[in-house]
Structures are given as C-alpha cells and as structure tokens.
XYZ file of C-alpha atoms in Angstrom:
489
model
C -13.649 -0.350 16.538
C -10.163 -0.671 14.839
C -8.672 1.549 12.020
C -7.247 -0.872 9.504
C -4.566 -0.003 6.709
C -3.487 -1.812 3.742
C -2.100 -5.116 4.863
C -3.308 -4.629 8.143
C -5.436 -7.901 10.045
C -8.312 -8.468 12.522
C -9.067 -11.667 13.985
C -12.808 -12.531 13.583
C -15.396 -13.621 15.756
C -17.166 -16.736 15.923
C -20.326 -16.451 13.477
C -21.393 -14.080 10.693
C -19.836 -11.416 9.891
C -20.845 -8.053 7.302
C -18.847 -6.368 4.809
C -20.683 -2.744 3.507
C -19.538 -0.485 1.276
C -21.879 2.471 0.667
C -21.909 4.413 -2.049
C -22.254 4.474 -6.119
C -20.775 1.148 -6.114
C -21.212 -2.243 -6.820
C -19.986 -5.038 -4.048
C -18.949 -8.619 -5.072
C -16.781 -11.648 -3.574
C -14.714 -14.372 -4.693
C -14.889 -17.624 -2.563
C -11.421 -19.528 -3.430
C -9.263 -22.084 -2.115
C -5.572 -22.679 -0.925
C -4.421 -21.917 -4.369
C -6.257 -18.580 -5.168
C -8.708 -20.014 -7.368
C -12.368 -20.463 -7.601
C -13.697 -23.922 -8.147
C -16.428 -23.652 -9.911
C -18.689 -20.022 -11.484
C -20.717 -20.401 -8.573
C -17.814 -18.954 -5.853
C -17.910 -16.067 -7.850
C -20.677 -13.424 -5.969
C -22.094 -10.920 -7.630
C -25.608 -8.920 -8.311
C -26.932 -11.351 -10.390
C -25.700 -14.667 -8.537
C -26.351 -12.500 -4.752
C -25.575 -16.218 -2.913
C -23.142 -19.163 -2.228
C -23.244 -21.276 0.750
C -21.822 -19.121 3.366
C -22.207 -15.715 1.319
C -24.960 -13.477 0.696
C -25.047 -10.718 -1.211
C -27.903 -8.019 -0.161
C -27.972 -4.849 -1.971
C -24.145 -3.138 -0.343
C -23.824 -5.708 2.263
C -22.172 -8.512 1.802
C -22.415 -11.285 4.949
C -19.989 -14.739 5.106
C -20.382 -17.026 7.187
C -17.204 -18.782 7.161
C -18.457 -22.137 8.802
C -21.014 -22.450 6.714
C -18.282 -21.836 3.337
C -18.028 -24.530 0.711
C -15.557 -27.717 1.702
C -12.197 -26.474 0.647
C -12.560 -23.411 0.913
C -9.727 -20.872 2.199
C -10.230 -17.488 1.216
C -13.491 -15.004 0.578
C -12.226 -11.475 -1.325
C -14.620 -8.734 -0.896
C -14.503 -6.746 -4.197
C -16.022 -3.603 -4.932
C -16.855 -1.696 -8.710
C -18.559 1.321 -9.858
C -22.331 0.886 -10.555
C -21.755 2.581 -14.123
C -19.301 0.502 -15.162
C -16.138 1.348 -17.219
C -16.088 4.618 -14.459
C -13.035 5.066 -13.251
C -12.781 4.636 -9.156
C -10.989 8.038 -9.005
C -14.027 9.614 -10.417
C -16.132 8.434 -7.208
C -16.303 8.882 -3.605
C -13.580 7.002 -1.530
C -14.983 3.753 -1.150
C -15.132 2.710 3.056
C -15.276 -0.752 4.024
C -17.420 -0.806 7.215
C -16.839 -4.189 9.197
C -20.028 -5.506 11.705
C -19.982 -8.852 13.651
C -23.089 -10.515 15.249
C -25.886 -8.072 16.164
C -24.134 -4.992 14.245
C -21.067 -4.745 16.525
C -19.112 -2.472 14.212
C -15.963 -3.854 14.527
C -13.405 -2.226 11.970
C -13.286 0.617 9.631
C -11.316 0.107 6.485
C -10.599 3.609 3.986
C -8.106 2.485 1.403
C -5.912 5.175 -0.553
C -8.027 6.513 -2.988
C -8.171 4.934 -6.693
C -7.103 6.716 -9.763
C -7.725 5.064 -12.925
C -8.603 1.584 -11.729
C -12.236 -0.199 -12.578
C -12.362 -2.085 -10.056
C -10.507 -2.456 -6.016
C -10.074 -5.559 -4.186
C -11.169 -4.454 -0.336
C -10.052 -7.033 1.843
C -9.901 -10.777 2.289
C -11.279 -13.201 4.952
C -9.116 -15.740 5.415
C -8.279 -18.939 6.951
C -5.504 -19.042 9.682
C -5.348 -22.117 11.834
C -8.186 -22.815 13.476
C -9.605 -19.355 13.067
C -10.813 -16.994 10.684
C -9.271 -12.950 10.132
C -9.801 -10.540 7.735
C -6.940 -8.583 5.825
C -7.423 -4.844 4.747
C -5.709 -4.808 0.425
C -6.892 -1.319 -1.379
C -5.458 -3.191 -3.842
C -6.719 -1.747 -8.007
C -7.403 -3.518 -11.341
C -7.889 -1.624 -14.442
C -9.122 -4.276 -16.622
C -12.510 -4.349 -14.921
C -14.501 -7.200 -13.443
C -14.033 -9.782 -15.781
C -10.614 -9.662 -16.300
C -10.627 -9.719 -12.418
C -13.218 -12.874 -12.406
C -10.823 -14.497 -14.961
C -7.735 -14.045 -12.642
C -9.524 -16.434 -10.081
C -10.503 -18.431 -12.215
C -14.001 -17.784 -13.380
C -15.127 -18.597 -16.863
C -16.636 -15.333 -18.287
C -18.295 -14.723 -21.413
C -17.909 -11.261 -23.285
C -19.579 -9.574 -26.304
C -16.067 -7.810 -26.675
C -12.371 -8.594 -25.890
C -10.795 -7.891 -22.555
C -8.079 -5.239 -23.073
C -4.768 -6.586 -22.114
C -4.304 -5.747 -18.962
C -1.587 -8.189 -17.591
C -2.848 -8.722 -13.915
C -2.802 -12.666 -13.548
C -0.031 -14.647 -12.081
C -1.207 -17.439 -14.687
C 1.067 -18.180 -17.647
C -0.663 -17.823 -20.895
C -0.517 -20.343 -22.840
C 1.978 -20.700 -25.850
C 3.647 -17.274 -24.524
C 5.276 -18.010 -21.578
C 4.342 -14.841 -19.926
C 3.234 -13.919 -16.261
C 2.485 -11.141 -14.225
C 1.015 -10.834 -11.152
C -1.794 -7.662 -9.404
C 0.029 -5.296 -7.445
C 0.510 -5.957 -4.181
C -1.507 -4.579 -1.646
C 0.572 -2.359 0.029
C 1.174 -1.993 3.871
C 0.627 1.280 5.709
C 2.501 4.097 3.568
C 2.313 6.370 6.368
C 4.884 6.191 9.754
C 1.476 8.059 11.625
C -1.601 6.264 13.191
C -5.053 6.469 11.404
C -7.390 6.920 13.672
C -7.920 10.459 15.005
C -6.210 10.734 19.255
C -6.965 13.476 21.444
C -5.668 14.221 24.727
C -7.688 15.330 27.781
C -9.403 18.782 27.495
C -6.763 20.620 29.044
C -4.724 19.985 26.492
C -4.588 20.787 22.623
C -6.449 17.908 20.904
C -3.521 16.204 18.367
C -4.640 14.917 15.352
C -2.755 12.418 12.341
C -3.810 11.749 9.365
C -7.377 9.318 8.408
C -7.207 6.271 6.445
C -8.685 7.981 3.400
C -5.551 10.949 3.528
C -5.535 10.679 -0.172
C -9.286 12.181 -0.827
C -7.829 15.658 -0.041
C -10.435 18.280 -0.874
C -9.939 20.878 -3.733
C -7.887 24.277 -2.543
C -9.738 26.279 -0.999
C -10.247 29.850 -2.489
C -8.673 31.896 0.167
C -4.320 32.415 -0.358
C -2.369 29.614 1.656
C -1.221 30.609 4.637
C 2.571 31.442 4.834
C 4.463 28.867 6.469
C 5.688 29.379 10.294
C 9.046 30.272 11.576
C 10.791 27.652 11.830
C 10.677 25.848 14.791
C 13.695 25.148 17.379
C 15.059 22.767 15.116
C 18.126 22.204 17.924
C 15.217 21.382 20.498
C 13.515 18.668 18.688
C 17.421 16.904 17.292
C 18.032 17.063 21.012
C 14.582 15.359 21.552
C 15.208 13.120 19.217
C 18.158 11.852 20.005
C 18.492 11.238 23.370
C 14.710 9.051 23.174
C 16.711 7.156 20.030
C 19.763 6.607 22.590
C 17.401 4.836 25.156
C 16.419 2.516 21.997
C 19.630 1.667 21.119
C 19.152 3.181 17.818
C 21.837 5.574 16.327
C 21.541 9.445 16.229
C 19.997 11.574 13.192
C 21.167 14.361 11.936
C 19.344 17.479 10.385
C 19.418 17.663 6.533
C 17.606 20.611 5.326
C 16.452 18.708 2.132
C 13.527 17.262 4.390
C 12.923 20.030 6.435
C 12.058 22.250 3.089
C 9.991 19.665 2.392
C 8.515 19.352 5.401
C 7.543 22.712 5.132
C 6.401 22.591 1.480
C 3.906 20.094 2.990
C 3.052 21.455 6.174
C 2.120 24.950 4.538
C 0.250 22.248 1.963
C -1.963 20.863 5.058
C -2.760 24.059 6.423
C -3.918 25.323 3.443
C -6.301 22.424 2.796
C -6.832 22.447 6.596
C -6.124 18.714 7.132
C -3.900 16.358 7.463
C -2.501 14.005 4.747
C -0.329 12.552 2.638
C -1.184 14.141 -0.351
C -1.945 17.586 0.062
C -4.221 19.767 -2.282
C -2.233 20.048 -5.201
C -2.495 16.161 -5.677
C 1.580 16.504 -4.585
C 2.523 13.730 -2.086
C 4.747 14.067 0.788
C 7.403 11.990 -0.742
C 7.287 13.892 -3.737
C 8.426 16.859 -2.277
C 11.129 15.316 -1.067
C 12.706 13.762 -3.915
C 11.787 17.320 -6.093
C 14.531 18.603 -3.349
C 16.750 16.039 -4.941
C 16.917 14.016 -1.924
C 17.563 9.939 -3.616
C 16.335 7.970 -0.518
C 16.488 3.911 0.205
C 13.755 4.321 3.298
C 11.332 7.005 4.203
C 9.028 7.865 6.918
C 6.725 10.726 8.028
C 4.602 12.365 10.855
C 1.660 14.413 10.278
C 0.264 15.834 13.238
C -2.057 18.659 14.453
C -2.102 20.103 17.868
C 0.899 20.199 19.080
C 2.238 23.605 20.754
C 6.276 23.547 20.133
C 8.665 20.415 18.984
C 8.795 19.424 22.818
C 4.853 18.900 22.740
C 5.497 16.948 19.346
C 7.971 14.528 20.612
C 5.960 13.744 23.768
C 3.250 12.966 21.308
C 5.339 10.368 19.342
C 6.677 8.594 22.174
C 3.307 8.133 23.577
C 1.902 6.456 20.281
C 2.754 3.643 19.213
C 3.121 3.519 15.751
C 4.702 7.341 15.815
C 7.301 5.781 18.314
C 8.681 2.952 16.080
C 9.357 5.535 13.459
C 11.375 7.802 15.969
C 13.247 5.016 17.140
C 13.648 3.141 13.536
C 17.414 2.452 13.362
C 17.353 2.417 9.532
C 16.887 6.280 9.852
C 19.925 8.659 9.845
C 18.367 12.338 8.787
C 14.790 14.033 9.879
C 13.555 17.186 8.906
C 10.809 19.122 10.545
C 8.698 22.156 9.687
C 5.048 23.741 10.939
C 2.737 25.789 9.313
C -0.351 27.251 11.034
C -3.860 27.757 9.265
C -5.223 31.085 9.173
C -8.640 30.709 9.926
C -8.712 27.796 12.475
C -5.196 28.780 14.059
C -4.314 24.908 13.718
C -0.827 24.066 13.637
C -0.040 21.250 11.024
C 3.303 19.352 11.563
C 5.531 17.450 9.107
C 8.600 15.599 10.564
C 10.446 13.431 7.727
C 13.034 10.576 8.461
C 15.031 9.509 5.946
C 18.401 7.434 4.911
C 19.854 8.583 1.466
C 20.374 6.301 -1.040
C 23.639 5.104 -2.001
C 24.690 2.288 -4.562
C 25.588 0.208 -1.955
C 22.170 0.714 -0.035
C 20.609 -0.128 -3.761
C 22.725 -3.196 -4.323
C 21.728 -4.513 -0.409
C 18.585 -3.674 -0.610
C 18.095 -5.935 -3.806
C 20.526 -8.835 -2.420
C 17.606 -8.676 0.582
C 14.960 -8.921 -1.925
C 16.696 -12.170 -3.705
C 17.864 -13.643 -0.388
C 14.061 -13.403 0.866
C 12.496 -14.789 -1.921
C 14.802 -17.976 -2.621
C 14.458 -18.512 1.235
C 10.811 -18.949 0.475
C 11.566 -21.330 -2.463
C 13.560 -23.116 -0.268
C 10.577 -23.803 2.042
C 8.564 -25.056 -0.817
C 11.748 -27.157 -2.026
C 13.098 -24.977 -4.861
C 16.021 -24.253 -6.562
C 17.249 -20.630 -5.609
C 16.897 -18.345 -8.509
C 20.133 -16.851 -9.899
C 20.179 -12.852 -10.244
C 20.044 -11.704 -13.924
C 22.030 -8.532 -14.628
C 19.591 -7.967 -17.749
C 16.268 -8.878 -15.286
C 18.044 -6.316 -12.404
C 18.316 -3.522 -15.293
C 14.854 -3.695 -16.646
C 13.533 -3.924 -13.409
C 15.305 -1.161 -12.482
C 14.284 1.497 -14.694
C 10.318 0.329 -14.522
C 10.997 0.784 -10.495
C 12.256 4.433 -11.439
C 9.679 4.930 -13.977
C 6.489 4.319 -11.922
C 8.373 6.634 -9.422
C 9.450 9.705 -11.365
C 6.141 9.331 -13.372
C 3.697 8.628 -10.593
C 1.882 5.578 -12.085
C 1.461 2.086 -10.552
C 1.057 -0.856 -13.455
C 2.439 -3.472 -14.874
C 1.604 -1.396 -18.001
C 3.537 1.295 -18.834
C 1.717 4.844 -20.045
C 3.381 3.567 -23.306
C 1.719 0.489 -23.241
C 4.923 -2.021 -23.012
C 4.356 -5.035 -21.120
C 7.022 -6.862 -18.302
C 8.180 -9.202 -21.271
C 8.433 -6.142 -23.668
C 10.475 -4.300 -21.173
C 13.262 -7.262 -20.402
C 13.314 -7.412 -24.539
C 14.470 -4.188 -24.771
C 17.153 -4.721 -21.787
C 18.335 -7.486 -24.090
C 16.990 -10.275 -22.463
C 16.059 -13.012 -24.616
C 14.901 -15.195 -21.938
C 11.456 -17.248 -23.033
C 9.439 -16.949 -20.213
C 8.841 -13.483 -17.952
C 6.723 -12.883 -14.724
C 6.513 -9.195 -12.894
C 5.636 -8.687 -9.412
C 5.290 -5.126 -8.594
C 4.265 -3.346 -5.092
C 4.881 0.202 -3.318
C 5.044 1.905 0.081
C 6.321 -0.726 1.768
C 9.661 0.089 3.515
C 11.939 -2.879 3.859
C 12.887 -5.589 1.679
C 11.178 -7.748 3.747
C 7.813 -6.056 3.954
C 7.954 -6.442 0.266
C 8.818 -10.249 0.343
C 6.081 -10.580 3.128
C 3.071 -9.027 1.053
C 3.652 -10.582 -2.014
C 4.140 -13.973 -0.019
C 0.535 -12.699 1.709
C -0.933 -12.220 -2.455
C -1.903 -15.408 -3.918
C -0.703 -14.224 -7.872
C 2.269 -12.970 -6.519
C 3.319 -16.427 -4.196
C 2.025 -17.978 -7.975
C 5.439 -16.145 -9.787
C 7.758 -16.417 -6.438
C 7.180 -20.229 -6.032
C 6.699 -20.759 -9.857
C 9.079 -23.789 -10.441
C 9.775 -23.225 -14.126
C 11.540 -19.344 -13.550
C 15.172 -19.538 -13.196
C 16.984 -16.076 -12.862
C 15.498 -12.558 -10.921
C 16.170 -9.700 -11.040
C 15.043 -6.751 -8.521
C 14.196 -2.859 -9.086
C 13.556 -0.538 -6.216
C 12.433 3.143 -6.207
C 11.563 5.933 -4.247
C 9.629 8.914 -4.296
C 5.839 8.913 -6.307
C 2.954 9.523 -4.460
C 2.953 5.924 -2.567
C 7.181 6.962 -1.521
C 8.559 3.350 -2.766
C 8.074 1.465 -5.648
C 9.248 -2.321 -6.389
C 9.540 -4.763 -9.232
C 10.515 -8.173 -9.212
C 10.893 -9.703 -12.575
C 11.191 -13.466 -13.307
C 12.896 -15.226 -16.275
C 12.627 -19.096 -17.416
C-alpha cells in the first residue's frame, strides 16, 4: 500500500474504486469536466444527493466508478467537511483518506497536513490521463465552507444567508474584474519519506516522519530532555561531501544557523517523542530556522530516528530514496545537523537541514523562473507572454512575506484585505486582479507545475484578458515557502 503526499499520484486499477474517510466528518465529491466545472447540480455528491452515475455515496465511503462516469466527464474531487458544520477542521481529528480497489485491496493511504481554520479540505482527485485513470493526493483547505466550495465548480446553491467573502474562485466576478484562485495543493513539504522503514532486527529500527507530522500531540508533562552533544559534525561534512562528489553536485558547508536549529528541533521531537515537522510547541522546523535569522531561497530537512552516530545517518539517506535526492540536491550549499535523545525511550531523534541563503539575486531569479514558466505555458495555449509589473512584483512580495512571518495561508489577509485591495495600496491602478498563491514547494517550477495541475489556478495563468505579473516568494512559516502570483488586466 503506498504513502501518498500532497501532489503525489497513483495510477488506478481497472474497475471501482473506494475513497473513506472515518471520522466526525462529512464526505462529498464533485464530478467535473476538462474545464473544472460541474455541468449540471447533479455532479455535485453529497448526503442528501448520495448518487451520480459512476458515484455513490454510502455513509464515509465514497465509490467511483470511472467507466461508468457521465459523458464528458474528466475529473471526480473527493471532498471532506465537519459533520457540525461551521467547525473548524483544526478542531477535529486529522482526517485519513484510506484508498481500496476491487475486493478491498487497500491500495494507498493519504494523511494530509493537518487543517487550521479551514471548513472544509479538498482530499484528492481522480482524474483522467490518457487512456487511464489516477488519483492525486491535494490537502488542499477552504474557509468559506461547502457552498462557497460548490459555487467554485460551478454548482448553483441556495442560502438562507450570504456567503462570507472568501475569494477562492478562479472565476471573474462580474462587473469587478476580480479573480483569485484556492491555494494550491502543495507537494511534499518534507525532504524525508512518509512511510515508517526499518532495517533488519540486528539493527536499530530508523524511523521518518508520517504523513500526518503536523497532528503532534500536546507536551508531555515530564521536562524535555536536554539536547545531545553534538555530534561529529566533521564526520558527517566528510560524509556528505564525498557521496555529493559522486553526484556531481557541489560541496556544503557547515553554517551553524541550521545546526542550532536543528537542535532546537531535535530536542523538540524528543520531547514529544516523535518525529515531525512541527514539533509540540506548534513551532515548525522552518521556523526555527528563519528565528536564527537565516533568509533562505530553498530548504530541505531529515527527520530520522534510529540511527547510532552521523555515519549510521548517512548510510540511511543514501539508501532511501527520497532522503538521497535531498543529499545530493545541487541547489543546496549549507546543512546543519543536531541529535537529541528521549529520556524515557532512549530514542535518538535527528534533524539534518540543507539550505541555500537567500540573496537578491537568488530572489530576482527565482521570480524571472516563475514568469518564464508561466508565459511558456501561455505560449502552449497561444498567448501573449505577460509583461512583469514592478507594482504586481511589490504587492506580491510583501503578501509572500506576510503569510511567512505571520504563519497564515489565504488569499485573505488577518486584516481582511483582498488580492485587488493589496495591488491598490502598491499603487496599482490596474482594473482587473487575479492571485494565485501556494507553499512548500521548492523550485520555481514545482510551483508552476501545481498550479498548472489546479484547475482555478490554470483558470488565472491561461486567462487571456491579464496582461502584466508580478511574482512574490517567501520562506520560513510553518509550510517553509510561500508564493504569490498576482495578475493584472
């Protein structure tokens, strides 16, 4: 059974397959088309309309049949709510998507960060690809509830009171000239595997973070444990180094930014006794590092358990996959490492952080990459390129390092201010305004890739009425990188 992550995909079997989400919660679906949109009320798949042809709703199991889907039809997203509505997700359990093909053959596991404020979480998507059929892992929130998520595909829904305004559509309304688009779901925010690996019983059994790192149990009562000696810090760079010379990849160097905040995190994890991204305190790995006053343009991390010494941790990363492409990730140039044992248990909990630092010229490539992407997929579609705006860039800009330094993810501000309200106050008087936003991915073009992968976010990059960009970038937060494209007409 796979371990999928935000953005990550399974191809499907022939047949059936069933979606469950146990739990306090309430499980729906969207049946759409090429363009993200529903055609009719009856795609939309829900406790009191349990079927469509090719979906069935039963209690928290949902079952599609993709053959058997409406003509037309491209796209099935699995959507899950509290029972009590207006509860906030972060209130509740961790939602787990549990995947089963013909017979019950469990065949993924899906545990998506855990919600904060959000009503209601889009899980994951069956889609069309070819001839076949695969299923995408989002984690991806709303916080204007169901029907403002209905309305976004395209479902007419009748309330008794007003929808707030929420901008999460990629639709301009009309008369305003305004668009936004959901956040983008965002690939794995973590350089470590998530499914638990264990070597034989003769040696320690080495453990990385779940796919649910984020539901980190309260402190316990007990005093955290004081962090280790540090470990042979020469050893691992040596390590390091000489596996990153094989992959053609240039050296690191130590920077003792990240290896305090390794340790601030690895003393974090042993007090909590688990692994994860966000420790105890609700702090997340990439938060300690930027409180160190470490600016960064990429990030990555290992969180292990097990290992014995640095030698026994850099075995372990070369022999995993995922591990390995972080060691060997060219974009890297510092690492710091730290250990901290837990009393109790004796486990040793590991945090290794790569980094590169940020420098205006990393900021100003990293948003050329973002433009260059997304007029190369205008270009595909047979679009004028759009033309950077320095007014855009700046607004986009400061919302990037304002979801960062204040650890929220929106296209509303805590204030309230809306994408068009925030390019008005960078003195932009352009008419018409669209925001994509996303976080933890790592490159420009993991960005470009999941918002091309979003239907409301293609909607604003492929929108042939917006003109000028302009791009904002961030890191740090608890998701370690935050991004903003914002469109004018």
């Amino acid at each position: 059974m796979s371990e999928l992550v935000p953005g990550g995909n399974l191809p499907l079997p022939e047949g059936a397959v069933t979606v469950r989400v146990s739990g306090p919660f309430d499980v729906s679906a969207l049946v759409t088309d090429e363009g993200g949109k529903v055609r009719g009320d009856a795609d939309f798949v829900f406790y009191n309309q349990p079927a469509a042809p090719g979906a069935r709703l039963s209690g928290d199991a949902l079952t599609v049949d993709p053959r058997r889907l409406r003509a037309g039809a491209a796209r099935v997203t699995v959507v899950v709510s509290p029972a009590d509505p207006g509860t906030p997700l972060g209130r509740l359990p961790a939602p787990v998507l549990q995947i089963t093909g013909a017979g019950g053959r469990p065949l993924a596991r899906f545990a998506p960060p855990r919600p904060r404020q959000e009503t209601v979480l889009l899980l994951a998507e069956i889609y069309r690809r070819g001839d076949g059929w695969k299923l995408r892992a989002l984690g991806q929130g709303y916080a204007d509830g169901l029907a403002g998520l209905a309305r976004d595909f395209g479902v007419d829904v009748m309330d008794d009171t007003p929808t707030p305004a929420t901008p999460s559509a990629s639709l301009t309304a009309p008369g305003t000239g305004r668009a936004t688009a959901p956040s983008a779901a965002a690939p794995p925010a973590r350089a470590t595997p998530t499914a638990p690996v264990a070597r034989p019983a003769t040696a320690p059994a080495f453990r990385t973070p779940s796919g649910a790192s984020a539901t980190c149990p309260p402190p316990p009562s007990h005093t955290p444990p004081a962090p280790a000696p540090s470990p042979d810090l020469a050893t691992f760079l040596s390590l390091v180094n000489s596996a990153r010379s094989t992959a053609s990849s240039p050296p690191v160097t130590l920077d003792p930014r990240l290896t305090e905040a390794a340790r601030r995190h690895a003393s974090a994890m042993a007090s909590a006794g688990r692994l994860g991204v966000e420790g105890p305190d609700g702090v997340s790995v990439f938060q300690r590092l930027t409180a160190t006053g470490f600016a960064y343009v990429t990030v990555g991390e290992h969180l292990v358990s097990g290992p014995r010494n640095p030698s026994e941790l850099v075995e372990y990363c070369l022999r995993t996959e995922q591990p390995r492409r972080t060691l060997h990730d060219p974009a890297f140039s510092h690492v710091g490492l730290a250990h901290a044992t837990q009393g109790r248990s004796g486990d040793t909990y590991w945090t290794a952080l790569w980094a590169r630092p940020l420098t205006p010229a990393d900021l100003r490539r990293t948003a050329d990459e973002v433009v260059g992407l997304t007029n190369r997929e205008r270009a595909r579609a047979g679009l004028p390129p759009l033309a950077v705006d320095p007014l855009l860039a700046r607004a986009a800009q400061a919302y990037s390092t304002d979801m960062a330094v204040r650890a929220f993810y929106s296209h509303t501000s805590p204030e309230g201010t809306q994408p068009w309200d925030r390019a008005a106050a960078a003195g932009s008087t352009r008419r018409s305004i669209g925001e994509n936003i996303a976080c933890g991915q790592r490159s420009a073009a993991e960005v470009v890739e999941g918002w091309m992968n979003s239907p409301g976010h293609r909607a604003n990059v492929l929108k042939p009425d917006f003109t000028h960009i302009g791009i904002g970038f961030a890191g740090g937060g608890p998701a370690g990188t935050y991004w903003t494209q914002l469109f004018g007409a």
